[in-house]
Amino acid sequence: MVIVMKPDATEEQVRQIEALLKKLGLGVHISVGTERTIIGVIGDKRVLADTPLELMPGVDRLVPIVESFKLAGKTFKPEPTVIRIKDVAIGDKKIVIMAGPCAVENYDQIMQTAKFLKSRGVQFLRGGAYKPRTSPYSFQGLEEEGYRLLAEAARETGLLVVSEVISLASLEQAVKYVDVVQIGARNMQNFQLLREVGRMKIPVVLKRGLASTIEEWLNAAEYIMNEGNYNIILCERGIRTFETYTRNTLDLSAVPVIKDISHLPIIVDPSHGTGKWKLVTPMSRAAIAAGADGLMIEVHPEPKCALSDGPQSLNLETFEALVQEVAKIASAVGREW
Amino acid sequence: MVIVMKPDATEEQVRQIEALLKKLGLGVHISVGTERTIIGVIGDKRVLADTPLELMPGVDRLVPIVESFKLAGKTFKPEPTVIRIKDVAIGDKKIVIMAGPCAVENYDQIMQTAKFLKSRGVQFLRGGAYKPRTSPYSFQGLEEEGYRLLAEAARETGLLVVSEVISLASLEQAVKYVDVVQIGARNMQNFQLLREVGRMKIPVVLKRGLASTIEEWLNAAEYIMNEGNYNIILCERGIRTFETYTRNTLDLSAVPVIKDISHLPIIVDPSHGTGKWKLVTPMSRAAIAAGADGLMIEVHPEPKCALSDGPQSLNLETFEALVQEVAKIASAVGREW
Amino acid sequence: MVIVMKPDATEEQVRQIEALLKKLGLGVHISVGTERTIIGVIGDKRVLADTPLELMPGVDRLVPIVESFKLAGKTFKPEPTVIRIKDVAIGDKKIVIMAGPCAVENYDQIMQTAKFLKSRGVQFLRGGAYKPRTSPYSFQGLEEEGYRLLAEAARETGLLVVSEVISLASLEQAVKYVDVVQIGARNMQNFQLLREVGRMKIPVVLKRGLASTIEEWLNAAEYIMNEGNYNIILCERGIRTFETYTRNTLDLSAVPVIKDISHLPIIVDPSHGTGKWKLVTPMSRAAIAAGADGLMIEVHPEPKCALSDGPQSLNLETFEALVQEVAKIASAVGREW
Amino acid sequence: MVIVMKPDATEEQVRQIEALLKKLGLGVHISVGTERTIIGVIGDKRVLADTPLELMPGVDRLVPIVESFKLAGKTFKPEPTVIRIKDVAIGDKKIVIMAGPCAVENYDQIMQTAKFLKSRGVQFLRGGAYKPRTSPYSFQGLEEEGYRLLAEAARETGLLVVSEVISLASLEQAVKYVDVVQIGARNMQNFQLLREVGRMKIPVVLKRGLASTIEEWLNAAEYIMNEGNYNIILCERGIRTFETYTRNTLDLSAVPVIKDISHLPIIVDPSHGTGKWKLVTPMSRAAIAAGADGLMIEVHPEPKCALSDGPQSLNLETFEALVQEVAKIASAVGREW
């Protein structure tokens, strides 16, 4: 960290800060510039986490030099993390697809979808049992029954299952039924939930928050990893911007950025990222071309009857075409499908 | 709601939609334009909440006409809501101030602060027992002991207490100690927590989410009201934008907007809204001038020792000056302090 | 357009608006809902462009139904526009690449770059003669001499040339030397410049503004087309968001959106879109995968000596690798390179 | 400036950078941390403006320590700038109001408005002669005739005149008629226009760009000041965010920020900042309470006939009430009206 002093800071003030830092066991490096003095701080800055140095007399501001996350970063672990669940690997050469309806509605819907997906080589069945909805008057999900139906479909088809948890109670239910839990965008900074998922050691898809920077996202992963759970799959799903034509702005640059600074695998959800089914296939191609390890796609046998997010769901035919197009891109970037 | 058909929609497609709407008990009004046909839908659109009309053949998009919230809106209740807790009224002529440290640290800190605040006429003591922090390596709060210390300070001084809840477990604890619970920006769409606060009927400060529109904010209030709890105090605390000089961008326009479309009282938190103590006093004056019913301010007897958010905390002297300045603005806009 | 009346609007107020609209030659369709009355307006709404109907008594707000642009839209021209300049076609099956240094610096730099690009099959040489720079203390470009050097390099290599214009004066110079002028993000709403480029009929790359919606972008194109110049190549180059890790957020979803609602060709500039050379290749692959018709890339023989934007420039070796990777993606999506 | 080296940077790489900096006449301060080495650079960094140090081997990134603007900053000139035009001072104790219609339409409209404003103590008449409009089909202004009508109204009433310039040609016209030129949000980074306004030494209202940070705004001022024109009045007019209820998000925090880091006066335009006339009065009160030196307000004798921006214009009665409310706030913050 670098402490930038005010233009009119006194030598005495610089010395006070030096003394404080040394008392905390940190190294100090003072550099007197033409306009300002700056102080380099050397050592483990975690001892400063709760000391507001900004408020020491003469201090103008602090400039972080080292990233705030550790375990999620490449400095900690340079080689990519591959997560293995049964016979599926995420973050390896083969692309992974997680697909299914936004919300689990009933046995027929989920079985029909699951069988179709399995026949097309998809690895994961996704489906919501608890649905966070903007309005209290919208369908909120089948809750535990939803998880149960997913597990049943998984058992009959051999698919793996991923489903969202929105609270400690839903997490406790979910772990009985699913292979991977998902923490949605709205809960990316539900720190209690992050910690509990960390303790449970269950693989987790961690979606990026609507208004979260990449650094905050990796700090959310850090909460989980700090409890000993390293099985984290990051999922870019769009951020909120001024553009209203799309539901969110899918930030595909996050894919190569994550590959550059973190060892965790990353997938992309173009269904939520765009909010329009017509954009899902081109943005799926783009995601794989950008280097993503997989996709999460909303598929519904009859989108126009879907109880949630119908407008962004593909039907079975358009999904099948998507898989074929994505396969070609995977091959063009040296991946497999 | 208005359904906008595609330029090339057929008459048959229009008739299909008409039939569907009528079957659902809705009125239909068809208007054939030069470029497109539009269909006006009359009646309670909640029956359509989970029918993705966008996917019907020939439909281009839906345009909502009536706002998505009901109970929080002025159409439902035109006169302003005044919330009364013991002898304090929020939303009435007198301005309300909620002040205290970001985090409760120990008995001395909270008692010294409470006595000072009481002597300056402040109505509410605030302080965090559970702190949502971006990094897992930062101080996370005293948890239940924090609530207990707040309650003790309240008992000794006669102040009311407001403190944040971050989960069902913390809510169950909090209601034993505090007068008002706070739902923070990160939990504004933690719908389970909203519903439970709704059932408990305890007064609640509902902060606006970092990336939430005013409409989504009122929908979050709707979740609480839908369970029968109407004691909601909205709190504007800044939204996330591209500007990095301030921690967030305090959206003071939200104050007159809320006054125009909702009956709920609204306060402003310029401490989180700006992230810099130097900006807190001018933005407090501005908030009251814009029509806010009160303020939430971070005050710490020694900001430079604060375990959380020191850089945005006022010390006792600067807070005292703030109160005097705010009092003048209150009087200039026909309010009282 | 739909006029939404206030809940308490009177019948008299509805009739006043009806009368006004009819006087202007527009058709009127009134629909009385359970909460509000809405008025559908039929005919060419351009007669209303400067009549603030929002202020008529009883009106709550206006909802546009038809997009605000005409000539740039697919309703006006359903088939894609292909722009032909000498033997190069933009918007056709073959991908187009425009490459070169951010700023033209001297003869050697631009000739070395041009020869290399030509040998790799690139169609367009780009280079800035006038550089809009945030700080007045940064290099501002060689001005007319820059255009001259580009033209010389074009003549010797057979490349086409594209270069930015920032004012009427620079436009007058540019047309003497270049094949395509570029309107940069900061000038996307410099309406006088748009009109003049429209009158000159010279092909133009129109970059999206930093804070411009897709609709505003197409309206900027409309200014040019309204003067009779249809040779417009749209260029997505990133929008401003809260994320600071990348210089801008490259909005690749804009590519399939433009393909869906406009007939104009679209290219992508991942150099400005990300601001980091390491991200340029993956985002180039993604752009072509998303359906872009081409790329605009910053290449410099020695990026670390570049007078402008060095950190986002590729050197000749990395650019060569980019072209090979992009070629594979082009083929995977049925395009050619 | 601080140069942050990569974790794996070699000593040799550090020495190369040191050598380069010393050759350029800069001082160097090397600090070897536990994870990384950082290099403090001492001296006038303008010699580095076009050297992309980021690309030197071993460099991770650059961290600016001193702000990028000089002349606009408080370090350069600590005391506030007061701009005097005839008998009016901007930035002094007395609040300044600039008011008038969005667009000048005809003699009667502008004279009626001017006389009314003069009788209410307003100092400046504003009105647009050139109107930048999103759509080419909207009214674009009376051009030179607009300036002439403003000058005529000024002569008859004794008001000062401010009007927007959008190009060099309009600037040349404007200086013959107006006291203050305005550079609008869309032209905040039209650097050629900034420079020419700088050379002309005419007082200028510099509006903040829609997507401009405070630092970029002050750099735009720097362009003008660098040519010798110090008569700059900054004007906050709202930034673009995800919130759509208001036309823009008025960033009032910018007022105390500017007061903290710059010596230039700042006014606020709540008409464009909110886009809704109902919000103009509360946000005007808030602006003055936040410390603004004045206001720019759209007033039209008959907003519902306005050819531009009617929905955000006040009529004469509501404007008169605004002035009275603002006067009370001015007095509450120790200013005068």
CSV table of C-alpha atoms in Angstrom, one decimal, chain A:
chain,number,residue,atom,x,y,z
A,1,MET,CA,0.0,0.0,0.0
A,2,VAL,CA,1.1,3.6,-0.6
A,3,ILE,CA,0.0,6.4,1.6
A,4,VAL,CA,-0.2,9.7,-0.2
A,5,MET,CA,0.3,12.7,2.0
A,6,LYS,CA,-1.4,16.1,1.5
A,7,PRO,CA,0.7,18.8,-0.2
A,8,ASP,CA,0.9,20.6,3.1
A,9,ALA,CA,1.6,17.6,5.3
A,10,THR,CA,4.4,18.3,7.9
A,11,GLU,CA,7.4,16.2,8.6
A,12,GLU,CA,6.1,15.6,12.0
A,13,GLN,CA,2.9,14.0,10.5
A,14,VAL,CA,5.0,11.8,8.3
A,15,ARG,CA,7.0,10.7,11.4
A,16,GLN,CA,3.8,9.9,13.3
A,17,ILE,CA,2.6,7.5,10.6
A,18,GLU,CA,6.0,5.9,10.3
A,19,ALA,CA,6.0,5.3,14.0
A,20,LEU,CA,2.5,3.7,13.9
A,21,LEU,CA,3.4,1.4,11.0
A,22,LYS,CA,6.6,0.3,12.6
A,23,LYS,CA,4.7,-0.5,15.8
A,24,LEU,CA,2.4,-2.7,13.8
A,25,GLY,CA,5.4,-4.6,12.4
A,26,LEU,CA,5.3,-3.1,9.0
A,27,GLY,CA,8.2,-1.9,6.8
A,28,VAL,CA,8.1,1.8,5.8
A,29,HIS,CA,9.6,3.5,2.8
A,30,ILE,CA,9.4,7.3,2.6
A,31,SER,CA,9.7,9.1,-0.8
A,32,VAL,CA,9.7,12.9,-0.8
A,33,GLY,CA,8.4,14.2,-4.1
A,34,THR,CA,8.2,17.7,-5.5
A,35,GLU,CA,4.6,18.2,-4.6
A,36,ARG,CA,3.9,15.5,-2.0
A,37,THR,CA,5.5,12.9,0.2
A,38,ILE,CA,4.4,9.3,-0.3
A,39,ILE,CA,4.9,6.4,2.1
A,40,GLY,CA,5.3,2.8,0.9
A,41,VAL,CA,4.1,0.2,3.4
A,42,ILE,CA,5.8,-3.2,3.3
A,43,GLY,CA,4.5,-6.4,4.9
A,44,ASP,CA,1.1,-8.1,5.4
A,45,LYS,CA,-1.4,-5.2,5.2
A,46,ARG,CA,-4.2,-7.3,6.9
A,47,VAL,CA,-3.0,-5.9,10.2
A,48,LEU,CA,-4.2,-2.5,8.9
A,49,ALA,CA,-7.7,-3.8,7.7
A,50,ASP,CA,-9.5,-1.9,10.4
A,51,THR,CA,-7.2,1.1,11.0
A,52,PRO,CA,-8.4,4.1,9.0
A,53,LEU,CA,-5.1,5.5,8.1
A,54,GLU,CA,-6.9,8.0,5.8
A,55,LEU,CA,-7.8,9.9,9.0
A,56,MET,CA,-4.3,10.3,10.3
A,57,PRO,CA,-3.3,14.0,10.2
A,58,GLY,CA,-1.7,14.9,6.9
A,59,VAL,CA,-2.9,11.9,5.0
A,60,ASP,CA,-4.7,12.5,1.7
A,61,ARG,CA,-5.5,9.0,0.6
A,62,LEU,CA,-4.4,5.4,0.4
A,63,VAL,CA,-3.5,3.6,-2.8
A,64,PRO,CA,-3.7,-0.2,-2.7
A,65,ILE,CA,-0.8,-1.9,-4.6
A,66,VAL,CA,-1.6,-5.6,-4.1
A,67,GLU,CA,-5.0,-7.0,-4.9
A,68,SER,CA,-7.4,-7.4,-2.0
A,69,PHE,CA,-8.0,-11.1,-2.6
A,70,LYS,CA,-5.4,-13.8,-2.0
A,71,LEU,CA,-6.7,-17.4,-2.4
A,72,ALA,CA,-8.7,-16.6,-5.6
A,73,GLY,CA,-5.7,-15.0,-7.2
A,74,LYS,CA,-3.0,-16.3,-9.6
A,75,THR,CA,-0.2,-15.2,-7.2
A,76,PHE,CA,-1.5,-17.8,-4.8
A,77,LYS,CA,-2.1,-20.5,-7.4
A,78,PRO,CA,-0.7,-19.9,-10.9
A,79,GLU,CA,-2.2,-23.0,-12.6
A,80,PRO,CA,-5.9,-23.2,-13.5
A,81,THR,CA,-8.2,-25.0,-11.2
A,82,VAL,CA,-10.2,-27.9,-12.6
A,83,ILE,CA,-13.2,-29.0,-10.7
A,84,ARG,CA,-14.2,-32.6,-10.9
A,85,ILE,CA,-17.7,-33.8,-10.1
A,86,LYS,CA,-18.3,-37.5,-10.8
A,87,ASP,CA,-17.1,-37.9,-14.4
A,88,VAL,CA,-17.4,-34.2,-15.4
A,89,ALA,CA,-14.5,-31.7,-15.2
A,90,ILE,CA,-15.1,-28.0,-15.2
A,91,GLY,CA,-12.2,-25.8,-16.3
A,92,ASP,CA,-10.6,-28.5,-18.4
A,93,LYS,CA,-10.4,-28.8,-22.2
A,94,LYS,CA,-14.0,-29.8,-22.7
A,95,ILE,CA,-16.7,-27.2,-22.6
A,96,VAL,CA,-19.5,-27.6,-20.0
A,97,ILE,CA,-23.1,-26.7,-20.5
A,98,MET,CA,-25.6,-26.3,-17.7
A,99,ALA,CA,-29.1,-26.0,-19.1
A,100,GLY,CA,-32.7,-26.2,-18.1
A,101,PRO,CA,-35.7,-24.1,-17.3
A,102,CYS,CA,-35.5,-20.9,-15.2
A,103,ALA,CA,-38.0,-22.4,-12.7
A,104,VAL,CA,-38.9,-26.1,-12.0
A,105,GLU,CA,-42.6,-26.3,-12.6
A,106,ASN,CA,-43.6,-29.9,-12.5
A,107,TYR,CA,-42.4,-33.5,-13.2
A,108,ASP,CA,-43.3,-33.6,-16.9
A,109,GLN,CA,-41.6,-30.3,-17.7
A,110,ILE,CA,-38.4,-31.2,-16.0
A,111,MET,CA,-38.2,-34.8,-17.2
A,112,GLN,CA,-38.9,-33.9,-20.8
A,113,THR,CA,-36.2,-31.2,-20.6
A,114,ALA,CA,-33.7,-33.5,-18.9
A,115,LYS,CA,-34.1,-36.3,-21.3
A,116,PHE,CA,-33.6,-34.0,-24.2
A,117,LEU,CA,-30.6,-32.4,-22.7
A,118,LYS,CA,-29.0,-35.7,-21.9
A,119,SER,CA,-29.5,-36.8,-25.5
A,120,ARG,CA,-27.6,-33.7,-26.7
A,121,GLY,CA,-24.6,-34.3,-24.5
A,122,VAL,CA,-25.3,-31.6,-21.9
A,123,GLN,CA,-23.7,-32.3,-18.5
A,124,PHE,CA,-25.8,-30.3,-16.1
A,125,LEU,CA,-29.5,-29.9,-15.6
A,126,ARG,CA,-30.3,-26.5,-14.1
A,127,GLY,CA,-33.6,-25.3,-12.7
A,128,GLY,CA,-34.8,-23.0,-10.0
A,129,ALA,CA,-36.6,-24.2,-6.9
A,130,TYR,CA,-36.4,-20.9,-5.1
A,131,LYS,CA,-36.8,-17.9,-7.4
A,132,PRO,CA,-35.9,-14.4,-6.3
A,133,ARG,CA,-38.4,-12.2,-8.2
A,134,THR,CA,-38.6,-8.4,-8.3
A,135,SER,CA,-42.3,-8.4,-7.6
A,136,PRO,CA,-44.0,-10.3,-4.7
A,137,TYR,CA,-46.9,-11.1,-7.1
A,138,SER,CA,-44.8,-13.3,-9.4
A,139,PHE,CA,-44.3,-17.1,-9.1
A,140,GLN,CA,-41.6,-17.8,-6.4
A,141,GLY,CA,-40.8,-21.4,-7.1
A,142,LEU,CA,-41.7,-24.9,-5.8
A,143,GLU,CA,-39.1,-24.8,-3.0
A,144,GLU,CA,-38.0,-28.2,-1.7
A,145,GLU,CA,-40.3,-30.0,-4.1
A,146,GLY,CA,-38.3,-28.3,-6.9
A,147,TYR,CA,-35.0,-29.7,-5.6
A,148,ARG,CA,-36.6,-33.1,-5.3
A,149,LEU,CA,-37.9,-33.1,-8.9
A,150,LEU,CA,-34.5,-32.1,-10.2
A,151,ALA,CA,-32.8,-34.9,-8.2
A,152,GLU,CA,-35.3,-37.4,-9.7
A,153,ALA,CA,-34.7,-36.2,-13.2
A,154,ALA,CA,-31.0,-36.5,-12.6
A,155,ARG,CA,-31.3,-40.0,-11.3
A,156,GLU,CA,-33.3,-41.1,-14.3
A,157,THR,CA,-31.0,-39.4,-16.9
A,158,GLY,CA,-27.5,-39.4,-15.3
A,159,LEU,CA,-27.3,-35.6,-15.5
A,160,LEU,CA,-25.7,-33.6,-12.8
A,161,VAL,CA,-27.8,-31.0,-11.1
A,162,VAL,CA,-27.2,-27.3,-10.2
A,163,SER,CA,-29.8,-25.2,-8.5
A,164,GLU,CA,-29.9,-21.9,-6.7
A,165,VAL,CA,-29.9,-21.4,-2.9
A,166,ILE,CA,-31.1,-18.1,-1.5
A,167,SER,CA,-30.8,-18.7,2.3
A,168,LEU,CA,-29.3,-21.0,4.9
A,169,ALA,CA,-32.6,-22.9,5.0
A,170,SER,CA,-32.6,-23.5,1.3
A,171,LEU,CA,-29.0,-24.4,1.3
A,172,GLU,CA,-29.6,-27.1,3.9
A,173,GLN,CA,-32.3,-28.6,1.7
A,174,ALA,CA,-30.4,-28.2,-1.5
A,175,VAL,CA,-27.3,-30.2,-0.4
A,176,LYS,CA,-29.5,-33.3,0.0
A,177,TYR,CA,-30.5,-33.2,-3.7
A,178,VAL,CA,-28.1,-31.3,-5.9
A,179,ASP,CA,-24.4,-31.7,-7.1
A,180,VAL,CA,-23.7,-28.0,-7.3
A,181,VAL,CA,-25.4,-25.1,-5.6
A,182,GLN,CA,-25.7,-21.7,-7.2
A,183,ILE,CA,-25.4,-18.3,-5.5
A,184,GLY,CA,-27.3,-15.8,-7.6
A,185,ALA,CA,-26.3,-12.3,-8.5
A,186,ARG,CA,-28.5,-10.8,-5.8
A,187,ASN,CA,-26.8,-12.9,-3.1
A,188,MET,CA,-23.2,-12.5,-4.3
A,189,GLN,CA,-22.5,-10.4,-1.2
A,190,ASN,CA,-24.7,-12.4,1.2
A,191,PHE,CA,-21.6,-13.0,3.3
A,192,GLN,CA,-23.3,-15.4,5.7
A,193,LEU,CA,-24.5,-17.6,2.9
A,194,LEU,CA,-21.0,-17.5,1.3
A,195,ARG,CA,-19.4,-18.6,4.5
A,196,GLU,CA,-21.9,-21.4,5.0
A,197,VAL,CA,-21.4,-22.7,1.4
A,198,GLY,CA,-17.7,-22.5,2.2
A,199,ARG,CA,-18.1,-24.7,5.3
A,200,MET,CA,-20.2,-27.2,3.4
A,201,LYS,CA,-17.5,-27.8,0.8
A,202,ILE,CA,-20.1,-28.3,-1.9
A,203,PRO,CA,-19.2,-27.1,-5.4
A,204,VAL,CA,-20.7,-23.8,-6.2
A,205,VAL,CA,-21.5,-21.6,-9.1
A,206,LEU,CA,-20.9,-18.0,-8.0
A,207,LYS,CA,-22.7,-15.5,-10.2
A,208,ARG,CA,-21.4,-12.0,-10.5
A,209,GLY,CA,-23.5,-9.3,-8.8
A,210,LEU,CA,-25.4,-6.8,-11.0
A,211,ALA,CA,-23.3,-4.0,-9.7
A,212,SER,CA,-20.2,-5.8,-8.6
A,213,THR,CA,-16.7,-5.2,-9.9
A,214,ILE,CA,-14.5,-8.1,-10.8
A,215,GLU,CA,-12.5,-7.4,-7.7
A,216,GLU,CA,-15.6,-7.6,-5.4
A,217,TRP,CA,-16.6,-10.8,-7.2
A,218,LEU,CA,-13.2,-12.4,-6.4
A,219,ASN,CA,-13.6,-11.2,-2.8
A,220,ALA,CA,-16.9,-13.0,-2.6
A,221,ALA,CA,-15.1,-16.1,-3.8
A,222,GLU,CA,-12.5,-15.4,-1.2
A,223,TYR,CA,-15.2,-15.7,1.6
A,224,ILE,CA,-16.0,-19.2,0.4
A,225,MET,CA,-12.4,-20.2,-0.1
A,226,ASN,CA,-11.4,-18.8,3.3
A,227,GLU,CA,-13.7,-21.5,4.8
A,228,GLY,CA,-11.8,-24.2,2.9
A,229,ASN,CA,-14.1,-24.7,-0.2
A,230,TYR,CA,-12.1,-24.2,-3.4
A,231,ASN,CA,-14.7,-25.7,-5.7
A,232,ILE,CA,-15.9,-22.4,-7.2
A,233,ILE,CA,-17.2,-21.8,-10.7
A,234,LEU,CA,-17.5,-18.2,-11.5
A,235,CYS,CA,-20.4,-17.2,-13.7
A,236,GLU,CA,-20.6,-13.9,-15.6
A,237,ARG,CA,-24.3,-13.0,-16.2
A,238,GLY,CA,-24.4,-9.3,-17.1
A,239,ILE,CA,-24.0,-6.0,-15.2
A,240,ARG,CA,-26.3,-3.1,-14.9
A,241,THR,CA,-25.6,-0.2,-17.2
A,242,PHE,CA,-27.6,2.7,-18.8
A,243,GLU,CA,-28.4,0.6,-21.9
A,244,THR,CA,-32.0,-0.6,-21.7
A,245,TYR,CA,-32.3,-2.5,-24.9
A,246,THR,CA,-30.8,-5.6,-23.2
A,247,ARG,CA,-31.9,-6.6,-19.7
A,248,ASN,CA,-28.2,-6.4,-18.6
A,249,THR,CA,-24.9,-5.7,-20.3
A,250,LEU,CA,-23.1,-9.0,-20.6
A,251,ASP,CA,-19.5,-8.2,-19.8
A,252,LEU,CA,-17.6,-10.8,-21.8
A,253,SER,CA,-14.3,-9.0,-21.2
A,254,ALA,CA,-14.6,-10.4,-17.7
A,255,VAL,CA,-13.7,-13.8,-19.1
A,256,PRO,CA,-10.2,-13.1,-20.3
A,257,VAL,CA,-9.7,-10.8,-17.2
A,258,ILE,CA,-10.5,-13.7,-14.9
A,259,LYS,CA,-8.3,-16.0,-16.8
A,260,ASP,CA,-5.5,-13.5,-16.4
A,261,ILE,CA,-5.8,-12.8,-12.6
A,262,SER,CA,-7.5,-15.9,-11.2
A,263,HIS,CA,-7.1,-19.6,-11.4
A,264,LEU,CA,-10.9,-20.3,-11.0
A,265,PRO,CA,-13.0,-21.6,-14.0
A,266,ILE,CA,-15.5,-19.2,-15.4
A,267,ILE,CA,-18.8,-19.8,-17.4
A,268,VAL,CA,-21.2,-17.4,-18.9
A,269,ASP,CA,-25.0,-17.1,-18.7
A,270,PRO,CA,-26.2,-15.2,-21.8
A,271,SER,CA,-29.9,-15.9,-21.0
A,272,HIS,CA,-29.9,-13.5,-18.0
A,273,GLY,CA,-27.1,-11.5,-19.5
A,274,THR,CA,-29.2,-10.3,-22.4
A,275,GLY,CA,-32.8,-11.1,-21.4
A,276,LYS,CA,-33.8,-11.9,-25.0
A,277,TRP,CA,-33.7,-15.4,-26.5
A,278,LYS,CA,-32.7,-14.1,-29.9
A,279,LEU,CA,-29.4,-12.9,-28.5
A,280,VAL,CA,-28.6,-16.1,-26.5
A,281,THR,CA,-27.0,-18.1,-29.4
A,282,PRO,CA,-24.7,-15.3,-30.7
A,283,MET,CA,-23.6,-14.4,-27.2
A,284,SER,CA,-23.0,-18.1,-26.4
A,285,ARG,CA,-20.7,-18.3,-29.4
A,286,ALA,CA,-18.9,-15.2,-28.3
A,287,ALA,CA,-18.5,-16.4,-24.7
A,288,ILE,CA,-16.7,-19.6,-25.8
A,289,ALA,CA,-14.6,-17.6,-28.3
A,290,ALA,CA,-13.6,-15.3,-25.4
A,291,GLY,CA,-12.3,-18.3,-23.5
A,292,ALA,CA,-15.2,-19.3,-21.2
A,293,ASP,CA,-15.1,-22.8,-19.8
A,294,GLY,CA,-18.8,-23.3,-20.3
A,295,LEU,CA,-22.3,-21.9,-20.5
A,296,MET,CA,-25.5,-21.7,-18.5
A,297,ILE,CA,-28.5,-21.5,-20.7
A,298,GLU,CA,-32.3,-21.3,-20.1
A,299,VAL,CA,-34.2,-23.9,-22.0
A,300,HIS,CA,-37.9,-24.6,-21.8
A,301,PRO,CA,-39.9,-27.1,-23.8
A,302,GLU,CA,-42.6,-24.4,-24.2
A,303,PRO,CA,-41.1,-21.0,-23.4
A,304,LYS,CA,-44.4,-19.3,-23.9
A,305,CYS,CA,-45.9,-21.2,-21.0
A,306,ALA,CA,-42.9,-20.7,-18.8
A,307,LEU,CA,-43.8,-19.5,-15.3
A,308,SER,CA,-40.6,-17.4,-15.2
A,309,ASP,CA,-38.3,-15.7,-17.7
A,310,GLY,CA,-40.0,-17.1,-20.7
A,311,PRO,CA,-38.8,-14.3,-23.0
A,312,GLN,CA,-35.1,-15.3,-22.5
A,313,SER,CA,-35.6,-19.1,-22.8
A,314,LEU,CA,-34.7,-21.1,-25.8
A,315,ASN,CA,-37.0,-23.9,-26.9
A,316,LEU,CA,-35.6,-27.4,-27.6
A,317,GLU,CA,-35.0,-26.7,-31.3
A,318,THR,CA,-33.2,-23.4,-30.9
A,319,PHE,CA,-31.1,-24.9,-28.1
A,320,GLU,CA,-30.1,-27.8,-30.3
A,321,ALA,CA,-28.9,-25.4,-33.0
A,322,LEU,CA,-27.0,-23.4,-30.3
A,323,VAL,CA,-25.1,-26.5,-29.2
A,324,GLN,CA,-24.0,-27.2,-32.8
A,325,GLU,CA,-22.8,-23.7,-33.3
A,326,VAL,CA,-21.0,-23.6,-30.0
A,327,ALA,CA,-19.3,-26.9,-30.8
A,328,LYS,CA,-17.8,-25.3,-33.9
A,329,ILE,CA,-16.5,-22.3,-31.9
A,330,ALA,CA,-15.1,-24.7,-29.2
A,331,SER,CA,-13.1,-26.5,-31.9
A,332,ALA,CA,-11.9,-23.2,-33.4
A,333,VAL,CA,-10.4,-22.2,-30.1
A,334,GLY,CA,-8.8,-25.5,-29.3
A,335,ARG,CA,-11.5,-26.7,-26.9
A,336,GLU,CA,-13.8,-29.7,-27.1
A,337,TRP,CA,-17.5,-30.3,-27.0
